[in-house]
Coordinates of C-alpha atoms and ligand atoms in Angstrom, one line a residue:
M1 CA -141.3 84.4 77.6
N2 CA -139.2 86.0 74.9
T3 CA -137.2 82.9 73.9
T4 CA -137.8 79.5 72.5
N5 CA -134.9 78.2 74.7
Q6 CA -136.6 76.3 77.6
E7 CA -133.5 76.3 79.8
L8 CA -133.2 80.1 79.4
S9 CA -136.8 80.8 80.1
A10 CA -136.9 78.5 83.1
W11 CA -133.8 80.2 84.5
V12 CA -135.2 83.7 84.0
T13 CA -138.4 82.6 85.8
D14 CA -136.4 81.1 88.7
V15 CA -134.2 84.2 89.1
A16 CA -137.3 86.5 89.0
R17 CA -139.0 84.3 91.7
L18 CA -135.9 84.7 93.9
T19 CA -135.0 88.3 93.3
Q20 CA -138.6 89.7 93.0
P21 CA -138.0 92.5 90.4
E22 CA -140.7 95.0 89.6
Q23 CA -140.3 94.3 85.9
I24 CA -138.3 92.2 83.5
V25 CA -136.8 93.7 80.3
W26 CA -135.2 91.5 77.6
C27 CA -132.5 93.5 75.9
D28 CA -132.3 93.5 72.1
G29 CA -129.1 95.5 71.8
S30 CA -130.7 98.2 69.6
Q31 CA -129.6 101.9 69.5
A32 CA -133.1 102.9 70.6
E33 CA -132.8 100.7 73.7
Y34 CA -129.4 102.2 74.4
D35 CA -130.7 105.7 74.1
R36 CA -133.6 104.9 76.3
L37 CA -131.3 103.6 79.1
V38 CA -129.0 106.5 78.8
A39 CA -131.9 109.0 79.1
Q40 CA -133.2 107.1 82.1
M41 CA -129.7 107.1 83.8
L42 CA -129.3 110.9 83.1
E43 CA -132.6 111.3 84.9
T44 CA -131.5 109.2 88.0
G45 CA -128.0 110.7 88.1
D46 CA -126.3 107.3 87.3
L47 CA -124.9 109.1 84.3
L48 CA -123.8 112.7 83.9
E49 CA -123.6 114.4 80.6
L50 CA -120.2 115.5 79.5
N51 CA -119.5 118.4 77.1
Q52 CA -121.6 117.3 74.0
Q53 CA -119.8 119.8 71.7
T54 CA -116.3 118.4 72.3
H55 CA -117.5 114.8 73.3
P56 CA -120.8 113.9 71.6
G57 CA -122.4 110.8 73.1
C58 CA -120.0 110.8 76.1
Y59 CA -121.1 110.3 79.7
L60 CA -119.6 110.1 83.1
H61 CA -120.5 107.5 85.8
R62 CA -119.3 108.0 89.4
S63 CA -119.3 104.7 91.2
D64 CA -119.6 104.3 94.9
P65 CA -116.1 105.3 96.3
Q66 CA -115.9 101.8 98.0
D67 CA -116.5 100.1 94.6
V68 CA -113.7 101.1 92.3
A69 CA -111.7 97.9 91.4
R70 CA -111.9 94.1 91.1
V71 CA -112.0 92.4 94.5
E72 CA -109.8 89.4 94.2
H73 CA -110.2 88.4 97.9
L74 CA -114.0 88.1 97.3
T75 CA -113.7 86.2 94.0
F76 CA -114.2 82.4 94.3
I77 CA -114.0 79.4 92.0
C78 CA -116.5 76.9 93.2
T79 CA -115.6 73.4 91.9
S80 CA -116.7 70.2 93.6
E81 CA -113.0 69.4 94.4
Q82 CA -110.9 72.1 96.0
D83 CA -107.8 70.9 94.2
D84 CA -109.5 71.6 90.9
A85 CA -109.5 75.3 91.7
G86 CA -105.8 75.1 92.9
P87 CA -103.7 77.2 95.2
N88 CA -104.1 80.1 92.7
N89 CA -107.8 80.6 93.5
N90 CA -110.1 81.2 96.5
W91 CA -112.3 78.2 96.7
M92 CA -115.7 77.5 98.1
A93 CA -117.8 74.3 97.9
P94 CA -120.6 74.9 95.3
S95 CA -123.4 74.0 97.8
E96 CA -122.1 76.5 100.4
A97 CA -121.6 79.2 97.7
H98 CA -125.1 78.7 96.3
S99 CA -126.8 78.9 99.7
K100 CA -124.8 82.1 100.6
M101 CA -125.7 83.7 97.2
D102 CA -129.3 82.6 97.3
K103 CA -129.6 84.5 100.7
L104 CA -128.0 87.6 99.2
F105 CA -130.2 87.5 96.0
D106 CA -133.4 86.9 97.9
G107 CA -135.7 89.8 97.1
C108 CA -132.7 92.0 96.1
M109 CA -134.4 93.4 93.0
R110 CA -137.6 94.6 94.7
G111 CA -138.6 97.9 93.1
R112 CA -135.9 97.4 90.5
T113 CA -135.9 96.4 86.8
M114 CA -134.3 93.1 86.0
Y115 CA -132.5 93.2 82.6
V116 CA -131.9 90.0 80.6
V117 CA -128.9 90.5 78.5
P118 CA -128.0 87.9 75.9
Y119 CA -124.4 88.3 74.5
C120 CA -121.9 86.6 72.3
M121 CA -118.2 86.6 73.1
G122 CA -116.5 86.8 69.7
P123 CA -117.7 87.4 66.1
I124 CA -121.4 86.4 66.0
D125 CA -120.8 83.9 63.2
S126 CA -117.5 82.4 64.4
P127 CA -117.4 78.8 65.5
L128 CA -114.8 79.9 68.1
S129 CA -117.3 82.3 69.8
R130 CA -119.3 81.4 72.9
C131 CA -122.5 82.9 74.3
G132 CA -123.8 83.9 77.6
V133 CA -126.8 85.6 79.2
E134 CA -126.3 88.1 82.0
I135 CA -129.2 89.0 84.3
T136 CA -128.6 92.3 86.0
D137 CA -130.4 95.0 87.9
S138 CA -127.9 97.7 86.7
P139 CA -128.7 99.7 83.6
Y140 CA -125.0 100.9 83.7
V141 CA -124.0 97.2 83.2
V142 CA -126.4 96.9 80.2
V143 CA -125.0 99.9 78.3
N144 CA -121.4 98.8 79.0
M145 CA -122.2 95.2 77.9
R146 CA -123.6 96.6 74.6
M147 CA -120.2 98.2 73.9
M148 CA -118.1 95.4 75.3
T149 CA -119.8 92.4 73.6
R150 CA -122.1 91.5 70.7
M151 CA -125.2 92.0 72.8
G152 CA -128.9 91.5 72.0
S153 CA -131.1 89.8 69.5
A154 CA -128.4 88.3 67.3
A155 CA -126.8 86.7 70.4
L156 CA -130.2 85.3 71.5
Q157 CA -130.7 83.8 68.1
R158 CA -127.3 82.1 68.4
I159 CA -128.2 80.8 71.8
E160 CA -131.4 79.4 70.5
R161 CA -129.4 77.6 67.7
D162 CA -126.5 76.4 69.8
R163 CA -128.4 75.9 73.1
V164 CA -125.2 76.2 75.2
F165 CA -124.7 79.4 77.2
V166 CA -123.1 80.7 80.4
K167 CA -125.6 81.9 83.0
G168 CA -124.4 85.1 84.8
L169 CA -126.5 86.6 87.6
H170 CA -125.6 90.0 88.9
S171 CA -127.1 92.5 91.3
T172 CA -125.5 95.6 92.6
G173 CA -127.2 94.9 95.9
E174 CA -126.5 97.5 98.6
L175 CA -122.9 98.0 97.3
D176 CA -121.8 97.0 100.8
P177 CA -118.2 95.6 100.7
E178 CA -119.2 93.3 103.5
R179 CA -121.9 91.8 101.3
R180 CA -120.0 91.4 98.1
F181 CA -119.0 88.1 96.3
I182 CA -118.0 87.2 92.8
M183 CA -118.7 83.4 92.5
H184 CA -117.8 81.1 89.6
F185 CA -119.3 77.7 89.1
P186 CA -117.3 76.4 86.1
E187 CA -118.9 72.9 86.3
E188 CA -122.3 74.5 85.9
L189 CA -121.2 77.3 83.5
Q190 CA -122.6 79.8 86.0
I191 CA -121.4 83.1 87.5
Q192 CA -123.0 84.9 90.4
S193 CA -121.9 88.4 91.4
Y194 CA -123.4 90.5 94.2
G195 CA -122.7 93.8 95.7
S196 CA -120.5 95.6 93.2
G197 CA -121.2 97.6 90.1
Y198 CA -117.5 97.9 89.1
G199 CA -116.5 96.6 85.6
G200 CA -114.5 93.5 86.2
N201 CA -117.0 92.4 89.0
A202 CA -120.2 93.3 87.1
L203 CA -119.6 93.1 83.3
L204 CA -119.8 89.4 83.5
G205 CA -118.8 88.8 79.9
K206 CA -115.3 90.1 80.5
K207 CA -113.1 88.6 83.2
C208 CA -115.8 86.2 84.7
H209 CA -116.9 84.6 81.5
A210 CA -114.2 85.2 78.9
L211 CA -111.3 84.3 81.2
R212 CA -112.4 82.3 84.3
I213 CA -115.2 80.2 82.9
A214 CA -113.7 80.2 79.4
S215 CA -110.3 79.0 80.5
Y216 CA -112.0 76.0 82.2
Q217 CA -114.1 75.3 79.1
A218 CA -111.0 75.7 76.9
R219 CA -109.1 73.1 78.8
Q220 CA -111.9 70.6 78.2
E221 CA -112.2 71.5 74.6
G222 CA -108.5 71.9 73.6
W223 CA -108.0 75.7 73.3
L224 CA -106.8 78.6 75.5
A225 CA -108.5 81.6 77.0
E226 CA -105.9 84.2 77.8
H227 CA -105.4 87.7 79.3
M228 CA -103.7 88.9 76.1
L229 CA -103.9 91.7 73.6
I230 CA -103.8 90.9 69.9
V231 CA -102.0 93.1 67.3
G232 CA -101.2 92.8 63.6
I233 CA -97.9 94.4 62.6
E234 CA -97.8 95.4 58.9
N235 CA -94.4 96.1 57.3
P236 CA -93.8 98.4 54.3
Q237 CA -94.3 95.4 52.0
G238 CA -97.8 95.0 53.3
E239 CA -97.1 91.7 55.2
K240 CA -98.9 91.3 58.5
T241 CA -97.6 89.4 61.5
Y242 CA -99.9 88.8 64.4
I243 CA -98.7 88.8 68.0
A244 CA -100.6 88.0 71.2
A245 CA -99.2 89.5 74.4
A246 CA -99.9 89.0 78.1
F247 CA -99.2 91.6 80.7
P248 CA -100.8 92.0 84.2
S249 CA -103.5 94.6 84.6
A250 CA -102.5 98.2 84.0
C251 CA -99.1 97.4 82.5
G252 CA -99.8 99.0 79.1
K253 CA -101.7 96.3 77.1
T254 CA -104.0 99.0 75.7
N255 CA -101.1 101.2 74.8
L256 CA -99.2 98.4 73.0
A257 CA -102.4 97.3 71.2
M258 CA -102.8 100.8 69.7
L259 CA -99.1 101.6 69.2
I260 CA -98.2 104.1 66.5
P261 CA -94.8 103.3 65.0
P262 CA -92.2 106.1 65.5
A263 CA -91.2 108.4 62.6
S264 CA -88.2 106.3 61.8
Y265 CA -90.6 103.4 60.8
P266 CA -92.2 104.8 57.6
G267 CA -94.6 102.4 56.0
W268 CA -95.2 100.4 59.2
K269 CA -98.6 100.1 60.8
V270 CA -99.9 98.4 63.9
W271 CA -103.5 97.1 63.7
T272 CA -105.5 96.5 66.8
V273 CA -107.5 93.3 67.1
G274 CA -107.9 93.3 70.9
D275 CA -106.4 94.9 74.1
D276 CA -107.3 92.5 76.9
I277 CA -108.5 89.0 76.1
C278 CA -107.6 86.4 73.5
W279 CA -109.0 83.0 72.7
L280 CA -106.5 80.8 71.0
H281 CA -107.4 77.8 68.9
P282 CA -105.3 75.3 67.0
G283 CA -106.2 75.6 63.3
D284 CA -106.5 72.9 60.6
D285 CA -103.2 74.3 59.2
G286 CA -101.3 73.5 62.4
R287 CA -101.0 77.1 63.4
L288 CA -102.5 78.9 66.4
W289 CA -105.5 81.2 65.6
A290 CA -106.8 84.0 67.8
I291 CA -110.0 85.8 68.2
N292 CA -110.8 88.7 70.5
P293 CA -114.0 87.7 72.3
E294 CA -114.7 91.4 73.2
A295 CA -116.2 94.2 71.0
G296 CA -114.9 97.1 73.0
F297 CA -112.4 98.4 75.5
F298 CA -112.7 98.9 79.2
G299 CA -109.4 100.7 79.5
V300 CA -107.5 102.5 82.3
A301 CA -107.8 106.2 81.7
P302 CA -104.9 107.7 83.7
G303 CA -101.7 107.9 81.7
T304 CA -103.6 107.9 78.4
G305 CA -102.3 111.0 76.6
A306 CA -101.1 112.4 73.3
S307 CA -97.6 111.1 73.7
T308 CA -98.5 107.7 75.3
N309 CA -101.5 106.6 73.3
P310 CA -102.8 109.1 70.7
N311 CA -105.1 106.5 69.1
A312 CA -106.9 106.0 72.4
L313 CA -107.3 109.7 72.9
A314 CA -108.8 110.0 69.5
M315 CA -111.3 107.2 70.1
L316 CA -112.5 108.8 73.3
N317 CA -113.9 111.9 71.7
K318 CA -117.3 110.4 71.0
D319 CA -119.7 107.7 72.2
A320 CA -117.7 106.7 75.3
I321 CA -118.7 106.1 78.9
F322 CA -116.2 107.3 81.5
T323 CA -116.1 105.9 85.0
N324 CA -114.5 107.8 87.9
V325 CA -112.6 110.4 85.9
A326 CA -112.4 114.1 86.8
V327 CA -113.9 116.9 84.8
T328 CA -112.6 120.3 83.6
A329 CA -114.4 123.7 83.9
D330 CA -116.0 123.2 80.5
N331 CA -117.2 119.7 81.4
Q332 CA -114.7 117.6 79.5
P333 CA -113.4 114.3 80.9
W334 CA -110.0 114.6 82.5
W335 CA -107.4 112.4 84.1
E336 CA -103.8 112.5 85.1
G337 CA -101.6 112.3 82.1
K338 CA -104.3 113.6 79.6
S339 CA -103.4 117.3 79.2
D340 CA -102.1 120.3 81.0
E341 CA -105.6 121.6 81.8
R342 CA -106.7 121.7 85.4
P343 CA -109.6 119.7 86.5
V344 CA -112.3 121.4 88.6
K345 CA -114.1 118.3 90.0
D346 CA -112.5 115.1 91.1
W347 CA -113.7 111.6 90.5
Q348 CA -116.0 111.8 93.5
G349 CA -117.6 115.1 92.3
R350 CA -115.8 117.2 94.9
D351 CA -114.1 120.5 94.1
Y352 CA -110.6 119.4 93.0
D353 CA -108.1 119.7 95.8
P354 CA -104.7 118.0 95.3
A355 CA -104.7 117.3 99.0
N356 CA -107.4 114.7 98.3
G357 CA -105.1 112.8 96.0
P358 CA -105.4 112.3 92.2
A359 CA -108.3 114.1 90.4
A360 CA -109.2 110.9 88.5
H361 CA -109.2 107.6 90.4
P362 CA -106.0 105.7 89.5
N363 CA -108.3 102.9 88.2
S364 CA -110.7 105.2 86.4
R365 CA -111.9 103.7 83.1
F366 CA -113.3 104.4 79.7
T367 CA -115.7 102.1 77.9
V368 CA -115.8 102.4 74.1
S369 CA -116.5 100.3 71.0
I370 CA -113.4 98.8 69.4
K371 CA -114.7 100.3 66.1
N372 CA -114.0 103.8 67.4
C373 CA -110.3 103.1 67.5
P374 CA -108.3 104.6 64.5
S375 CA -106.1 101.4 64.4
Y376 CA -109.1 99.0 64.5
S377 CA -108.4 95.9 62.5
P378 CA -111.3 94.7 60.3
E379 CA -109.8 91.2 61.0
S380 CA -111.3 91.5 64.4
E381 CA -114.5 90.3 62.7
A382 CA -112.9 87.3 60.9
A383 CA -114.7 84.1 61.9
T384 CA -111.4 82.2 61.7
G385 CA -109.5 84.7 63.8
V386 CA -105.9 85.7 63.0
P387 CA -102.8 83.4 62.9
I388 CA -100.4 84.0 65.8
S389 CA -96.6 84.0 65.1
A390 CA -95.4 85.2 68.5
I391 CA -96.6 85.1 72.1
V392 CA -95.1 87.8 74.3
F393 CA -95.1 87.8 78.1
G394 CA -94.2 90.8 80.1
G395 CA -94.3 92.4 83.5
R396 CA -93.5 95.5 85.4
R397 CA -90.0 94.9 86.8
E398 CA -87.7 97.8 88.0
S399 CA -84.6 95.6 87.9
L400 CA -83.2 92.3 86.7
V401 CA -85.4 91.4 83.8
P402 CA -84.0 92.5 80.4
L403 CA -85.8 94.5 77.8
V404 CA -86.5 91.4 75.7
F405 CA -85.5 87.8 75.5
E406 CA -86.7 84.8 73.6
A407 CA -87.4 81.4 75.1
F408 CA -85.4 78.5 73.8
D409 CA -88.5 76.5 72.8
W410 CA -92.2 76.0 73.6
Q411 CA -91.5 74.1 76.9
H412 CA -89.1 76.8 78.1
G413 CA -91.6 79.4 77.0
V414 CA -94.3 77.9 79.2
L415 CA -91.8 78.1 82.1
V416 CA -91.2 81.8 81.2
G417 CA -95.0 82.4 81.3
A418 CA -95.5 80.4 84.5
S419 CA -92.8 82.4 86.3
M420 CA -93.9 85.9 85.2
A421 CA -93.9 88.4 88.0
S422 CA -94.9 92.1 88.2
E423 CA -95.3 95.0 90.6
T424 CA -99.0 95.3 91.5
T425 CA -101.1 98.2 90.2
A426 CA -104.4 99.9 91.1
A427 CA -106.5 97.6 88.9
A428 CA -107.2 95.4 92.0
T429 CA -107.8 96.5 95.6
G430 CA -104.7 96.1 97.8
A431 CA -101.2 97.5 98.1
T432 CA -99.6 98.7 94.9
G433 CA -95.9 98.3 93.8
V434 CA -95.4 94.9 95.4
V435 CA -93.8 92.2 93.2
R436 CA -96.1 89.2 92.9
R437 CA -95.9 86.2 90.6
D438 CA -98.6 86.5 88.0
P439 CA -98.3 83.5 85.7
M440 CA -99.3 84.3 82.1
A441 CA -100.9 87.5 83.7
M442 CA -103.7 85.0 84.7
K443 CA -103.3 85.0 88.4
P444 CA -106.7 86.6 89.1
F445 CA -108.3 85.1 86.1
C446 CA -107.5 81.4 85.6
G447 CA -110.6 79.3 86.4
Y448 CA -108.7 76.2 87.5
N449 CA -105.5 74.9 89.1
F450 CA -102.5 76.6 87.5
A451 CA -100.6 73.2 87.6
E452 CA -103.1 71.8 85.2
Y453 CA -103.3 75.0 83.2
W454 CA -99.5 74.8 82.6
Q455 CA -99.9 71.1 81.6
H456 CA -102.6 72.3 79.1
W457 CA -100.2 74.9 77.7
L458 CA -97.5 72.3 77.3
S459 CA -99.9 70.0 75.4
F460 CA -100.0 72.5 72.5
A461 CA -96.5 71.3 71.5
D462 CA -98.3 68.2 70.2
K463 CA -101.4 70.0 68.9
L464 CA -99.6 72.4 66.6
D465 CA -97.2 71.9 63.7
R466 CA -96.1 75.6 63.6
L467 CA -95.7 76.7 67.2
P468 CA -95.6 80.4 67.9
R469 CA -92.2 81.6 69.3
I470 CA -92.4 82.8 72.9
F471 CA -90.8 86.1 74.2
H472 CA -90.6 88.1 77.4
V473 CA -90.4 91.9 77.5
N474 CA -89.9 94.4 80.3
W475 CA -90.5 98.1 79.4
F476 CA -90.2 99.2 83.1
R477 CA -86.5 98.9 84.0
K478 CA -85.2 101.8 86.1
D479 CA -81.8 103.2 86.7
E480 CA -80.2 104.1 90.1
Q481 CA -82.0 107.5 90.0
G482 CA -85.3 105.8 89.6
R483 CA -85.7 106.9 86.0
F484 CA -87.1 104.6 83.3
M485 CA -84.2 103.3 81.1
W486 CA -86.3 102.6 78.0
P487 CA -88.7 105.2 76.5
G488 CA -91.5 102.7 75.9
F489 CA -94.8 103.5 74.2
G490 CA -94.4 104.0 70.4
E491 CA -90.7 103.1 70.7
N492 CA -91.6 99.6 71.7
M493 CA -92.1 99.1 68.0
R494 CA -88.3 98.5 67.8
V495 CA -88.6 95.5 70.1
L496 CA -91.7 94.2 68.1
E497 CA -89.6 94.5 64.9
W498 CA -86.9 92.3 66.4
I499 CA -89.6 89.8 67.5
I500 CA -91.1 89.5 64.1
N501 CA -87.7 89.3 62.5
R502 CA -87.0 86.4 64.8
C503 CA -90.2 84.8 63.7
S504 CA -89.3 85.0 60.0
G505 CA -85.7 83.9 60.7
Q506 CA -84.3 87.2 59.6
T507 CA -82.1 88.0 62.5
D508 CA -79.7 86.1 64.7
A509 CA -79.6 86.4 68.5
S510 CA -77.1 85.8 71.3
Q511 CA -77.7 82.8 73.5
T512 CA -77.7 83.5 77.3
A513 CA -78.5 81.3 80.2
I514 CA -82.1 82.5 80.3
G515 CA -82.9 82.7 76.6
Y516 CA -81.9 84.5 73.4
V517 CA -81.3 88.3 73.4
P518 CA -80.8 90.6 70.5
E519 CA -77.2 91.0 69.3
S520 CA -75.8 94.4 70.1
N521 CA -76.7 95.9 66.7
A522 CA -79.9 94.0 66.1
L523 CA -82.3 96.5 67.6
N524 CA -83.1 99.4 65.3
L525 CA -82.2 102.5 67.5
S526 CA -82.2 105.1 64.7
E527 CA -83.3 108.5 65.8
L528 CA -83.4 107.3 69.4
D529 CA -81.2 108.8 72.0
I530 CA -79.9 105.6 73.6
E531 CA -76.3 105.1 74.4
P532 CA -74.8 101.7 73.4
A533 CA -73.8 101.3 77.1
L534 CA -77.4 101.8 78.2
L535 CA -78.7 99.3 75.7
Q536 CA -76.1 96.8 76.9
R537 CA -77.4 97.3 80.5
L538 CA -81.0 96.8 79.3
L539 CA -80.1 93.5 77.7
E540 CA -77.5 92.1 80.2
I541 CA -78.2 89.1 82.3
D542 CA -76.9 89.4 85.8
Q543 CA -76.0 85.7 86.5
Q544 CA -75.9 86.0 90.2
N545 CA -79.2 87.8 90.7
W546 CA -80.8 85.5 88.1
A547 CA -79.7 82.5 90.1
V548 CA -81.6 84.0 93.1
E549 CA -84.6 84.6 90.8
L550 CA -84.5 81.0 89.7
D551 CA -84.6 79.9 93.3
H552 CA -87.7 82.0 93.8
I553 CA -89.3 80.5 90.7
R554 CA -88.6 77.0 92.0
E555 CA -90.4 77.9 95.3
H556 CA -93.3 79.4 93.4
L557 CA -93.7 76.3 91.2
E558 CA -93.4 73.9 94.2
R559 CA -96.4 75.5 95.8
F560 CA -98.5 73.7 93.2
G561 CA -97.6 70.3 94.5
A562 CA -98.2 66.9 93.0
R563 CA -100.1 68.2 89.9
L564 CA -97.2 70.3 88.7
P565 CA -95.9 69.1 85.3
A566 CA -92.4 67.6 85.7
T567 CA -91.4 69.4 82.5
L568 CA -91.5 72.7 84.3
I569 CA -89.1 71.5 87.0
E570 CA -86.8 70.0 84.4
Q571 CA -86.8 73.4 82.6
Q572 CA -86.1 75.3 85.8
D573 CA -83.3 72.8 86.7
N574 CA -81.8 73.3 83.3
I575 CA -81.7 77.1 83.5
A576 CA -80.6 77.1 87.1
G577 CA -77.8 74.8 86.1
K578 CA -76.5 77.2 83.5
L579 CA -76.5 80.0 86.1
S580 CA -74.5 78.3 88.8
Ligands
OXD601 C1 -108.8 94.8 83.3 C2 -107.9 94.2 84.3 O1 -109.8 95.5 83.7 O2 -107.1 93.4 83.9 O3 -108.6 94.6 82.1 O4 -108.0 94.5 85.5
MN602 MN1 -107.2 93.0 81.9

């Protein structure tokens, strides 16, 4: 065996006995190994070469058309007690889940190669990082894991040193939606995923480990694993303020993480630390410190264009893997919102015909190393992480929710996060455009009962001397004609500036029933075509409709029953009282 870690070698032997692969390959994470796997997948058709003149090192993967998104209804948290998983999760008893999965995995790798993929979530030498090993029969997963995590020999050495690691077992199986499950065993630090090759179901370091299992571990160990981007905002004086922000899937986290300030912000710069996941730890100095456990982006392609996210477009010109995008006549990757060119093949490889729907799948993706990004922050490698001054929650809401407001204090901020809601998108299977509660953007990702998760969030008031301020934003308000009222994208810098000015005590705010909003002249609107009346509408609080929203929030909280922290009900009562 290729490791001195007994537990790992015994597990690999057991899995091989069960799945019966033709051969076992231990992955070292080297360039040579990556090149070998790419060559092999070009041969089998798992990868297709894109135009190597315009996009050197870029490839296209077309997934099974039935396997294009996370499958929340097939994702389970398997704790001994059902209440530990909570109403927010599908639950299955561990023994039942194991026997179901053992049957599916039985002999499933016959004729296939089993890859053993050691990985580290977070900088390899950071005490805040955690390791895992994914066993998979998908070479597509291996090459993606190499971009998304610190994968290979260095991670294995760390596992041999630390001895603790998460065990993830994955097989694409027959890609049969009827034989597909994503199981999590937080008490055993195990993940088992069968029947899907799609990112969030198959790249086990990401949602399965870094959110579901990590959130469970974080509660036990006194930290937080969150569905948040991390950015550093540098002002013309060279001072950097770090913000962590949670938005549901496909609500623009990647765009915000790579924002380019508008021309009216000379000397300002936004640095990207992460676009999806954030691990937050209380530091010795009483502040909250963040690392991005990932090393790459698995971003949504549609909508990524020169006006929405020029940094992302720039980073996708080389060494990227595209999944389910369309291609142009000269074999460049294409998706809706990228350019005016016309695609010739759609995401399924058919001749493009608008009658078949969008050319790129709405949840088509790119995988690329974070180091490709022009706004990449070298602080992403800092073993200590970066200090967080503000936490921002947000959702996609056509009406009611103002452009920005600030919570009164930490406890109120936890209520704001717990009551987040958003219209659904294509990142998960199911209907899109339906408003659903998505607390802290963690609805599909929290590995335990939300009631206890909120209690854990509340406990940080005692763990930190300098609590981050908490904000809520909504870029997605629409007018009566259905047009967006706020320009969004780079212009969101104006809201971020107000947020960091609040953190440094440089600006006052108006108090409303639901929180603080900017005073009418406090948002910098220079060179922006926004009428004062429109801004007023974007910031106004409609007391009557907010009272109804607070009733909905109350119902939502009460679903969590006896374990719900009383503080959240007190907070809800307090706001509801101000609105009546
Ligand atoms: C993602 C998601 O892939 O949230 O990041 O769905
Ligand atoms: Mn995400």
